[in-house]
XYZ file of C-alpha atoms in Angstrom:
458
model
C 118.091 117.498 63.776
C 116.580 116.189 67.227
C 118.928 113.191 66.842
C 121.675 115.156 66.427
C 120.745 117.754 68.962
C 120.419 114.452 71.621
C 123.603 113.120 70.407
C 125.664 116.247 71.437
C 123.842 117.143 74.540
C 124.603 113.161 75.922
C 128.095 113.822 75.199
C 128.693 116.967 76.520
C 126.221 115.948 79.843
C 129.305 113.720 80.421
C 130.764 116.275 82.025
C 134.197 118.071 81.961
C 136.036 115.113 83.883
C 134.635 112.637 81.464
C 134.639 114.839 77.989
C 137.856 116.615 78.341
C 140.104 113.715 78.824
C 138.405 111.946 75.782
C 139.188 115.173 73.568
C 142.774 114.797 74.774
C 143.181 111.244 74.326
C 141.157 111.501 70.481
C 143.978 114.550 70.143
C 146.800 112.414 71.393
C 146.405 109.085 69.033
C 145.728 111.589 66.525
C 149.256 113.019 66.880
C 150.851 109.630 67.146
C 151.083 109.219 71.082
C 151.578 105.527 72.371
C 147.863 104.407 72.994
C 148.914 103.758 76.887
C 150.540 106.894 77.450
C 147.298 108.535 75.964
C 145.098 106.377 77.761
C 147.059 106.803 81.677
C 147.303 111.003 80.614
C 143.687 111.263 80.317
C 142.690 109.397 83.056
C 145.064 111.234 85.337
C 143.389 114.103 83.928
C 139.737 113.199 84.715
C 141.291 112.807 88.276
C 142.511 115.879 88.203
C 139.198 117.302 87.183
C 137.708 115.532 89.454
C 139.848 116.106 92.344
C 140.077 120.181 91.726
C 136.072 119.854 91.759
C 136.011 118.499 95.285
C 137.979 120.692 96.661
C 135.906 123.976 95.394
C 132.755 122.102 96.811
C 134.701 121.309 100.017
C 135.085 125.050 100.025
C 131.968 126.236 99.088
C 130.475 123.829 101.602
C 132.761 125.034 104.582
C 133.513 128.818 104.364
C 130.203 129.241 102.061
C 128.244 128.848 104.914
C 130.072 130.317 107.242
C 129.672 133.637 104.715
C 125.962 132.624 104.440
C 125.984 133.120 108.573
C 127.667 136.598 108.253
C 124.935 137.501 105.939
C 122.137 136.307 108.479
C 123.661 138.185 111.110
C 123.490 141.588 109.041
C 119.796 141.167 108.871
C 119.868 142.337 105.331
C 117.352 140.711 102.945
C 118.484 140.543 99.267
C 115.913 138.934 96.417
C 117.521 137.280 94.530
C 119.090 133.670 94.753
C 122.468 132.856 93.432
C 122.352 129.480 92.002
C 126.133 129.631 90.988
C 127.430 128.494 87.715
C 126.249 124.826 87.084
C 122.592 126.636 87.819
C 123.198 128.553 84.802
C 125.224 125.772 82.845
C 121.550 123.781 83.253
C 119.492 126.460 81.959
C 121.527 127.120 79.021
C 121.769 123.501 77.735
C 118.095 123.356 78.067
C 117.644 126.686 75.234
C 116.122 124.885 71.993
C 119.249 125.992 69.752
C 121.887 124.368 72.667
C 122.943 121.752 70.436
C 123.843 123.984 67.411
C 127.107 125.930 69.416
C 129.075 122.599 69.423
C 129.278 122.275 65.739
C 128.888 125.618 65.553
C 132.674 126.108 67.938
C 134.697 123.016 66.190
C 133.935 124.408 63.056
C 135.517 127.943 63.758
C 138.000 126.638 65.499
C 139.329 124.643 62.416
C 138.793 127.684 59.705
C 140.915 129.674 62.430
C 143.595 127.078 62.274
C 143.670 126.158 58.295
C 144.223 129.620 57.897
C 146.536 130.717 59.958
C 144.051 132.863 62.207
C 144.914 131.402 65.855
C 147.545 128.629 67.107
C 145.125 127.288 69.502
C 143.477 124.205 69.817
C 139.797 124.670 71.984
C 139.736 121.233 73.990
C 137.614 122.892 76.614
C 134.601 122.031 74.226
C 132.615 120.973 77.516
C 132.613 124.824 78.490
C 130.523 125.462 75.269
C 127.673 126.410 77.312
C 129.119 129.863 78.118
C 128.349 130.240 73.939
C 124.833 129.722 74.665
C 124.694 131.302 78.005
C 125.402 134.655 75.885
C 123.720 133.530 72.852
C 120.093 133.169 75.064
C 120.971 136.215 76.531
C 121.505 137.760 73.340
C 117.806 136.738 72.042
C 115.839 137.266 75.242
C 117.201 141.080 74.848
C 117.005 141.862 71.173
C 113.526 140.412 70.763
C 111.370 142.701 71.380
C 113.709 145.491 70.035
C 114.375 143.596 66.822
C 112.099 140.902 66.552
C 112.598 136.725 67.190
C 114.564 135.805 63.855
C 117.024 139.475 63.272
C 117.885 138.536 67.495
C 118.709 134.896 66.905
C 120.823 135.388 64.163
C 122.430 138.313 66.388
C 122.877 135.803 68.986
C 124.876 133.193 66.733
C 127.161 136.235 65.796
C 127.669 137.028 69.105
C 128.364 133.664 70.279
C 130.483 133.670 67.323
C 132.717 136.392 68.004
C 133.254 135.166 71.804
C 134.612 131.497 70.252
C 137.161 133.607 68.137
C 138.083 135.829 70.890
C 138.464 133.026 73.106
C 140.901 131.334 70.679
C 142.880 134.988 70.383
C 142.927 135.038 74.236
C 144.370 131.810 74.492
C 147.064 132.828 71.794
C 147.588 135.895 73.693
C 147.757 135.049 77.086
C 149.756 131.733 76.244
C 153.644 132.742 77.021
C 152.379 133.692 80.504
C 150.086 131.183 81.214
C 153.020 128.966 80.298
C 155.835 131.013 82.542
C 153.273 131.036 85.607
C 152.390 127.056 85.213
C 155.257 125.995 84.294
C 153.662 123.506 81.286
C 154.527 123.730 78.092
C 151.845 124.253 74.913
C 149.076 124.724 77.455
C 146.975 127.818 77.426
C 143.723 128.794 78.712
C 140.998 129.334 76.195
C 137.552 130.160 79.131
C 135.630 133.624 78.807
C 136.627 134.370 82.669
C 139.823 135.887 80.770
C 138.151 137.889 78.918
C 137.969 140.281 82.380
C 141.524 141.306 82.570
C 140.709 144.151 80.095
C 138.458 145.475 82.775
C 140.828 145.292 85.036
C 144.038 146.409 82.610
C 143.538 150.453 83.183
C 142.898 149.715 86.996
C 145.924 147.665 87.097
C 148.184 150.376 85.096
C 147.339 152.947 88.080
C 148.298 150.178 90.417
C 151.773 149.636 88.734
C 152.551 153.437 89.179
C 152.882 152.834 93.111
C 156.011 151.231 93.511
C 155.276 149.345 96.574
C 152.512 147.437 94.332
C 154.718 146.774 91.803
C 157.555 144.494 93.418
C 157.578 140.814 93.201
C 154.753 139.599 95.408
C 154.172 136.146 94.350
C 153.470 133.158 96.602
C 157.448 132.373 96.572
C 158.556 135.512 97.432
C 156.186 135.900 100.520
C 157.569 132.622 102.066
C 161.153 134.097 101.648
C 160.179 137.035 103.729
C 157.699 135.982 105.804
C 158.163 132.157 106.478
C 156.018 129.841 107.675
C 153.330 132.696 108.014
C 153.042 132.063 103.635
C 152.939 128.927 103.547
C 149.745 127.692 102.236
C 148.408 125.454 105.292
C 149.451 128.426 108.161
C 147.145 131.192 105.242
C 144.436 128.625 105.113
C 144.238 128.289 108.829
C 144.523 132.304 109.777
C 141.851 132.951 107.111
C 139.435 130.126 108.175
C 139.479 131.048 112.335
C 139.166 134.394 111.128
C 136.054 133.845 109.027
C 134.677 131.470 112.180
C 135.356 134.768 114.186
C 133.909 137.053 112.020
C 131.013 134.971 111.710
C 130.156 134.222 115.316
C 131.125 130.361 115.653
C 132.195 128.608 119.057
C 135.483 127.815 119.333
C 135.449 123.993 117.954
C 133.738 125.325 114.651
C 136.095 128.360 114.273
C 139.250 125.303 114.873
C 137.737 123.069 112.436
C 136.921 126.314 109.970
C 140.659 126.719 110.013
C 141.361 123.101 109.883
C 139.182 123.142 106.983
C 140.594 125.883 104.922
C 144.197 125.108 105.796
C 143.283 121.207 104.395
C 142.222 122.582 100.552
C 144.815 125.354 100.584
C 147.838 122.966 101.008
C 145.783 120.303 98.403
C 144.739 122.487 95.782
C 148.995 122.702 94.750
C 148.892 118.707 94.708
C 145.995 118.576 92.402
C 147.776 120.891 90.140
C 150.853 118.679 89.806
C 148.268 116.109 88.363
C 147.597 118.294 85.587
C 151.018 119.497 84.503
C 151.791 115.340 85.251
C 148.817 114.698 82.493
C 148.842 118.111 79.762
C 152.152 117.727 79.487
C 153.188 114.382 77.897
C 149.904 115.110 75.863
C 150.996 118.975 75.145
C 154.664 117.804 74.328
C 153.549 114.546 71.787
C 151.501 117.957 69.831
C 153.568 120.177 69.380
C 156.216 117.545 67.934
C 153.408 116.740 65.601
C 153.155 120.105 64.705
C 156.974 121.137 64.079
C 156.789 117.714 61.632
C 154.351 118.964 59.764
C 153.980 122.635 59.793
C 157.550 123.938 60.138
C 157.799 127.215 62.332
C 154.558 126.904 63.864
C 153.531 125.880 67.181
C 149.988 124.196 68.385
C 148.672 125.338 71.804
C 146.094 123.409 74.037
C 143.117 125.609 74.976
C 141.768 124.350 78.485
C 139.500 125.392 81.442
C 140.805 127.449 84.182
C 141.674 124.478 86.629
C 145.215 123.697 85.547
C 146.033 126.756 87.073
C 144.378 126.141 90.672
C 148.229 124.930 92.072
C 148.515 128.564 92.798
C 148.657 129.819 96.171
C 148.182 133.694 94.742
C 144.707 132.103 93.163
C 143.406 130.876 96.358
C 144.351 133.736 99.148
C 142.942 136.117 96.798
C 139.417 133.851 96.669
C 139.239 133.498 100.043
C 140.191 137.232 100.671
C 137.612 138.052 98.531
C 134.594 136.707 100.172
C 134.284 139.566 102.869
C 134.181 142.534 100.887
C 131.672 140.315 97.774
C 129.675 140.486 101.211
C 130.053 144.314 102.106
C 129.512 144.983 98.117
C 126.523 143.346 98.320
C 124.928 145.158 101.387
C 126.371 148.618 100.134
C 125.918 148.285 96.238
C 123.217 150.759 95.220
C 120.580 148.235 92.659
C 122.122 145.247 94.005
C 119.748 142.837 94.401
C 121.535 139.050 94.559
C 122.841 137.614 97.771
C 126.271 135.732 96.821
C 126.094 132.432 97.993
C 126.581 129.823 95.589
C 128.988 131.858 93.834
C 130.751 132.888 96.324
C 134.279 131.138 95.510
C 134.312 133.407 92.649
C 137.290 131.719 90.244
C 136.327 134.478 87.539
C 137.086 137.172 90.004
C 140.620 136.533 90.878
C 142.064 134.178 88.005
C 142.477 136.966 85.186
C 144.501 139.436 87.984
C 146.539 137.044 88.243
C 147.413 136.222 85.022
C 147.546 140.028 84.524
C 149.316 140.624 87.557
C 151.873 137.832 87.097
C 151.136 136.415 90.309
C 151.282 139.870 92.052
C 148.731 139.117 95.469
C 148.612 142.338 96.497
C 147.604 143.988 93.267
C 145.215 140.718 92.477
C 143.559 141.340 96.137
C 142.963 145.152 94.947
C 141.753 144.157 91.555
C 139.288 141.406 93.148
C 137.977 144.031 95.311
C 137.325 146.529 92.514
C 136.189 144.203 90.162
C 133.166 142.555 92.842
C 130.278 145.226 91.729
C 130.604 144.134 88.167
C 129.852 140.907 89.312
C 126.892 141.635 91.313
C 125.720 144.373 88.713
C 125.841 141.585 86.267
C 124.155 139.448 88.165
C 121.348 141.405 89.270
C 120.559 142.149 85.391
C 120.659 138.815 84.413
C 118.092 137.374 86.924
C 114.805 137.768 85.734
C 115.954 136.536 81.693
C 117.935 133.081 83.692
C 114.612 132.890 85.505
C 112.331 133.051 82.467
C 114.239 130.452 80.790
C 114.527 127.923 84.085
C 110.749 128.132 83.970
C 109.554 127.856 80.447
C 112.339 125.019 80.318
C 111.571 123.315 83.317
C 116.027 122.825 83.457
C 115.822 123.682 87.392
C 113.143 124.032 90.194
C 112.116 127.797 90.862
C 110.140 129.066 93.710
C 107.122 130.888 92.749
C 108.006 134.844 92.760
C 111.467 133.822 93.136
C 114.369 135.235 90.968
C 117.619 133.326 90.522
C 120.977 134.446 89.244
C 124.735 134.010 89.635
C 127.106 135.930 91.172
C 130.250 134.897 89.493
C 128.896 135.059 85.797
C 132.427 134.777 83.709
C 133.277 137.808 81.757
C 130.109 139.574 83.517
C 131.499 143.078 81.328
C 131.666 141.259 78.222
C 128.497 139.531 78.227
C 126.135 141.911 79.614
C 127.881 144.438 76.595
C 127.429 142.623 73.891
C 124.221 141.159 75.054
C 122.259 144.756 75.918
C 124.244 146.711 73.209
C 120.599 146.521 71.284
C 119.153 148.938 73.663
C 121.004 151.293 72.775
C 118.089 151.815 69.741
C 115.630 152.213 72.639
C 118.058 155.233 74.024
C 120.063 152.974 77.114
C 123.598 153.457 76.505
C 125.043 152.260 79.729
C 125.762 148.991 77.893
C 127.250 150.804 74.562
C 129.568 152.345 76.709
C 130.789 148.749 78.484
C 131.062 147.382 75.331
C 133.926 150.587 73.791
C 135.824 150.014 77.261
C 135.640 146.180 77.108
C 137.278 146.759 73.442
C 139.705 149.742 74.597
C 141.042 147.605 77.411
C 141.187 144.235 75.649
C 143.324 146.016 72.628
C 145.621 147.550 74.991
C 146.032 144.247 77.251
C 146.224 142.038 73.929
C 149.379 144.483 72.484
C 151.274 144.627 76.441
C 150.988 140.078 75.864
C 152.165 140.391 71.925
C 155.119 143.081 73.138
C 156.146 140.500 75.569
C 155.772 137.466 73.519
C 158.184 139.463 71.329
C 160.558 140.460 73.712
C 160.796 136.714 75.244
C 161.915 135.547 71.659
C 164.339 138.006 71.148
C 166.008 137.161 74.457
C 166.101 133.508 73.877
């Protein structure tokens, strides 16, 4: 068992640059794809991994602190220190039961597919950790409610459910994720999705205001406004005004500008070497599949990053930042101080998928959906802290607290994680959990109507 248990954890410590492109080149000889093609496609997609990586750093790095220095100025002193999400991806690979959500994920994935249950295929197995985030979660709650054994089989069930419902979003969401990306058989199977049904009822009272509900995508901006849309002139406006905001001399608020302007117009160029690697791959499946299994279609379930060409994505991140900031100050129980977290991908990439690219309506959405975030957060802090110290995964200050700020699906975890105190009489989470289900329902039948309507029409 501890063999196996090192085994996994070695390959999945390879990281998502290194373990993803090996799925997809294991999944592309397996589907008869010419051995170099496989081989320069998953390379090109480690780069791309890779690449998209740097460029969040770069970000977090540059307008990070300058959000830090807005927080300094405010004099306000919050507790609790977000250690973003590879913070959290090292305290959940170091639970005891880590190893068994690998196995644990392939295997459902596979019933789901023999029998007809989902068309997707998870490659984002390096994500797996967001399984055991919840699962950890799941025991450290229901413990002392339940006791140790009744809470860790609650905690595989849970983790359970969020691998099928991953696999149903990425059937789900797929047609759009396609039309938005413009790759084919290439859907996104990570948790962060799993947001949009918070956001669904907000977003149906957006719709109803018809200003809000005209094309506002990045192309339709640059027809109307120019070269104020493009993404280099929004990069530059947004980073001088952060340097403003945040009290810098001139040369730091030019080179703040400089700075956002540089990953706004590369973040597009990066996504071209996705669709330039998922798609030979994507195309060589789904010829497999028609082969083999007449009438039915494979999809590729990947992270979030071969997304990150859009420009909607990115001015909503960056627009973001200043009211995660006032949220924080304002938030009644907050008690985390976004910094590490503070290029929050979960925020803004399921209003955009819901949205269709709409930036206005994803700015609104981001905005609204921040206090989750933090609420989340806050909760979470002293359970991730526990864990970091009887593991020993990451180095804690004495009478220090650590957290994230951008925990994916914040709704759907803390929900189905807390739902057990509902026995002790706490039904806040209870509640979360019915909405979480209301929304996703009504979200998951708007997709299915349109996946309908698109074949009809073609």
């Amino acid at each position: 068992m501890d063999f196996l248990g090192t085994v996994i954890n070695y390959i999945l410590n390879l990281g998502a640059p290194v373990f993803v492109p090996i799925i997809m080149l294991i999944a592309g000889l397996i589907v008869r794809m010419k051995l170099r093609d496989g081989i320069s496609a998953a390379i090109t997609l480690g780069v791309a991994f890779v690449g998209m990586s740097m460029l969040i750093a770069f970000m977090v790095g540059a307008i990070g602190s300058a959000a830090q220095t807005m927080m300094e100025r405010t004099g306000i002193e919050l507790s609790i220190v977000d250690g973003g999400w590879t913070t959290m991806a090292n305290v959940s690979w170091a639970w005891p039961y880590a190893f068994l959500m690998f196995p644990l994920q392939v295997g459902v994935n596979i019933l789901m597919l023999v029998f007809k249950k989902t068309n997707t295929f998870n490659a984002d197995l390096w994500n797996v950790w967001g399984k055991i985030f919840t699962a950890f979660i799941v025991v450290a709650v229901a413990t002392p409610i339940v006791g140790g054994l009744i809470a860790l089989i609650l905690a595989f069930l849970i983790a359970t459910l969020q691998i099928i419902l991953e696999l149903n979003s990425g059937d789900i969401n797929q047609q759009r994720i396609e039309k938005l990306t413009g790759i084919p058989g290439v859907t996104c199977t990570h948790r962060m999705l799993f947001f949009s049904a918070i956001y669904y009822p907000f977003d149906l009272l957006l719709r109803k205001i018809p200003a809000l509900n005209k094309p506002m995508d990045a192309a339709t901006l640059r027809s109307k406004l120019g070269i104020f849309a493009e993404n280099h002139v929004i990069g530059f406006l947004l980073g001088v005004t952060f340097g403003l905001i945040a009290d810098y001399d001139v040369p730091a608020t030019l080179t703040l500008g400089v700075q956002a302007a540089t990953a706004l117009m590369l973040f597009p160029m990066i996504s071209k070497l996705f669709m330039q690697a998922l798609s030979p791959i994507s195309e060589a499946i789904s010829d497999y599949m028609n082969k083999r299994f007449a009438g039915r279609k494979l999809f590729v379930g990947l992270d979030w990053p071969f997304m990150g060409g859009a420009s909607e994505i990115w001015f909503t991140v960056i627009v973001a930042i200043p009211f995660t900031l006032i949220w924080s100050v304002i938030l009644p129980g907050n008690k985390i101080l976004p910094f590490a977290g503070i290029i929050n991908i979960a925020l803004v990439v399921p209003a955009y998928i819901l949205t269709k690219g709409n930036t206005l309506r994803m700015v609104i959405l981001a905005i609204i959906g921040v206090p989750f975030f933090l609420f989340v957060g806050t909760q979470f802090a002293p359970i991730i802290t526990d864990l970091g110290l009887a593991t020993k995964a990451i180095n804690i200050p004495t009478n220090q607290l650590i957290s994230n700020s951008c925990i994916d699906a914040p709704i759907f975890t803390y929900a189905f994680s807390f739902i057990w105190q509902c026995l002790q009489g706490y039904f806040l989470p209870l509640f979360l959990a019915i909405y979480w289900c209301v929304g996703y329902f009504f979200y998951a039948r708007e997709l299915r109507k349109e996946s309908h309507q698109n074949i009809v029409e073609q």
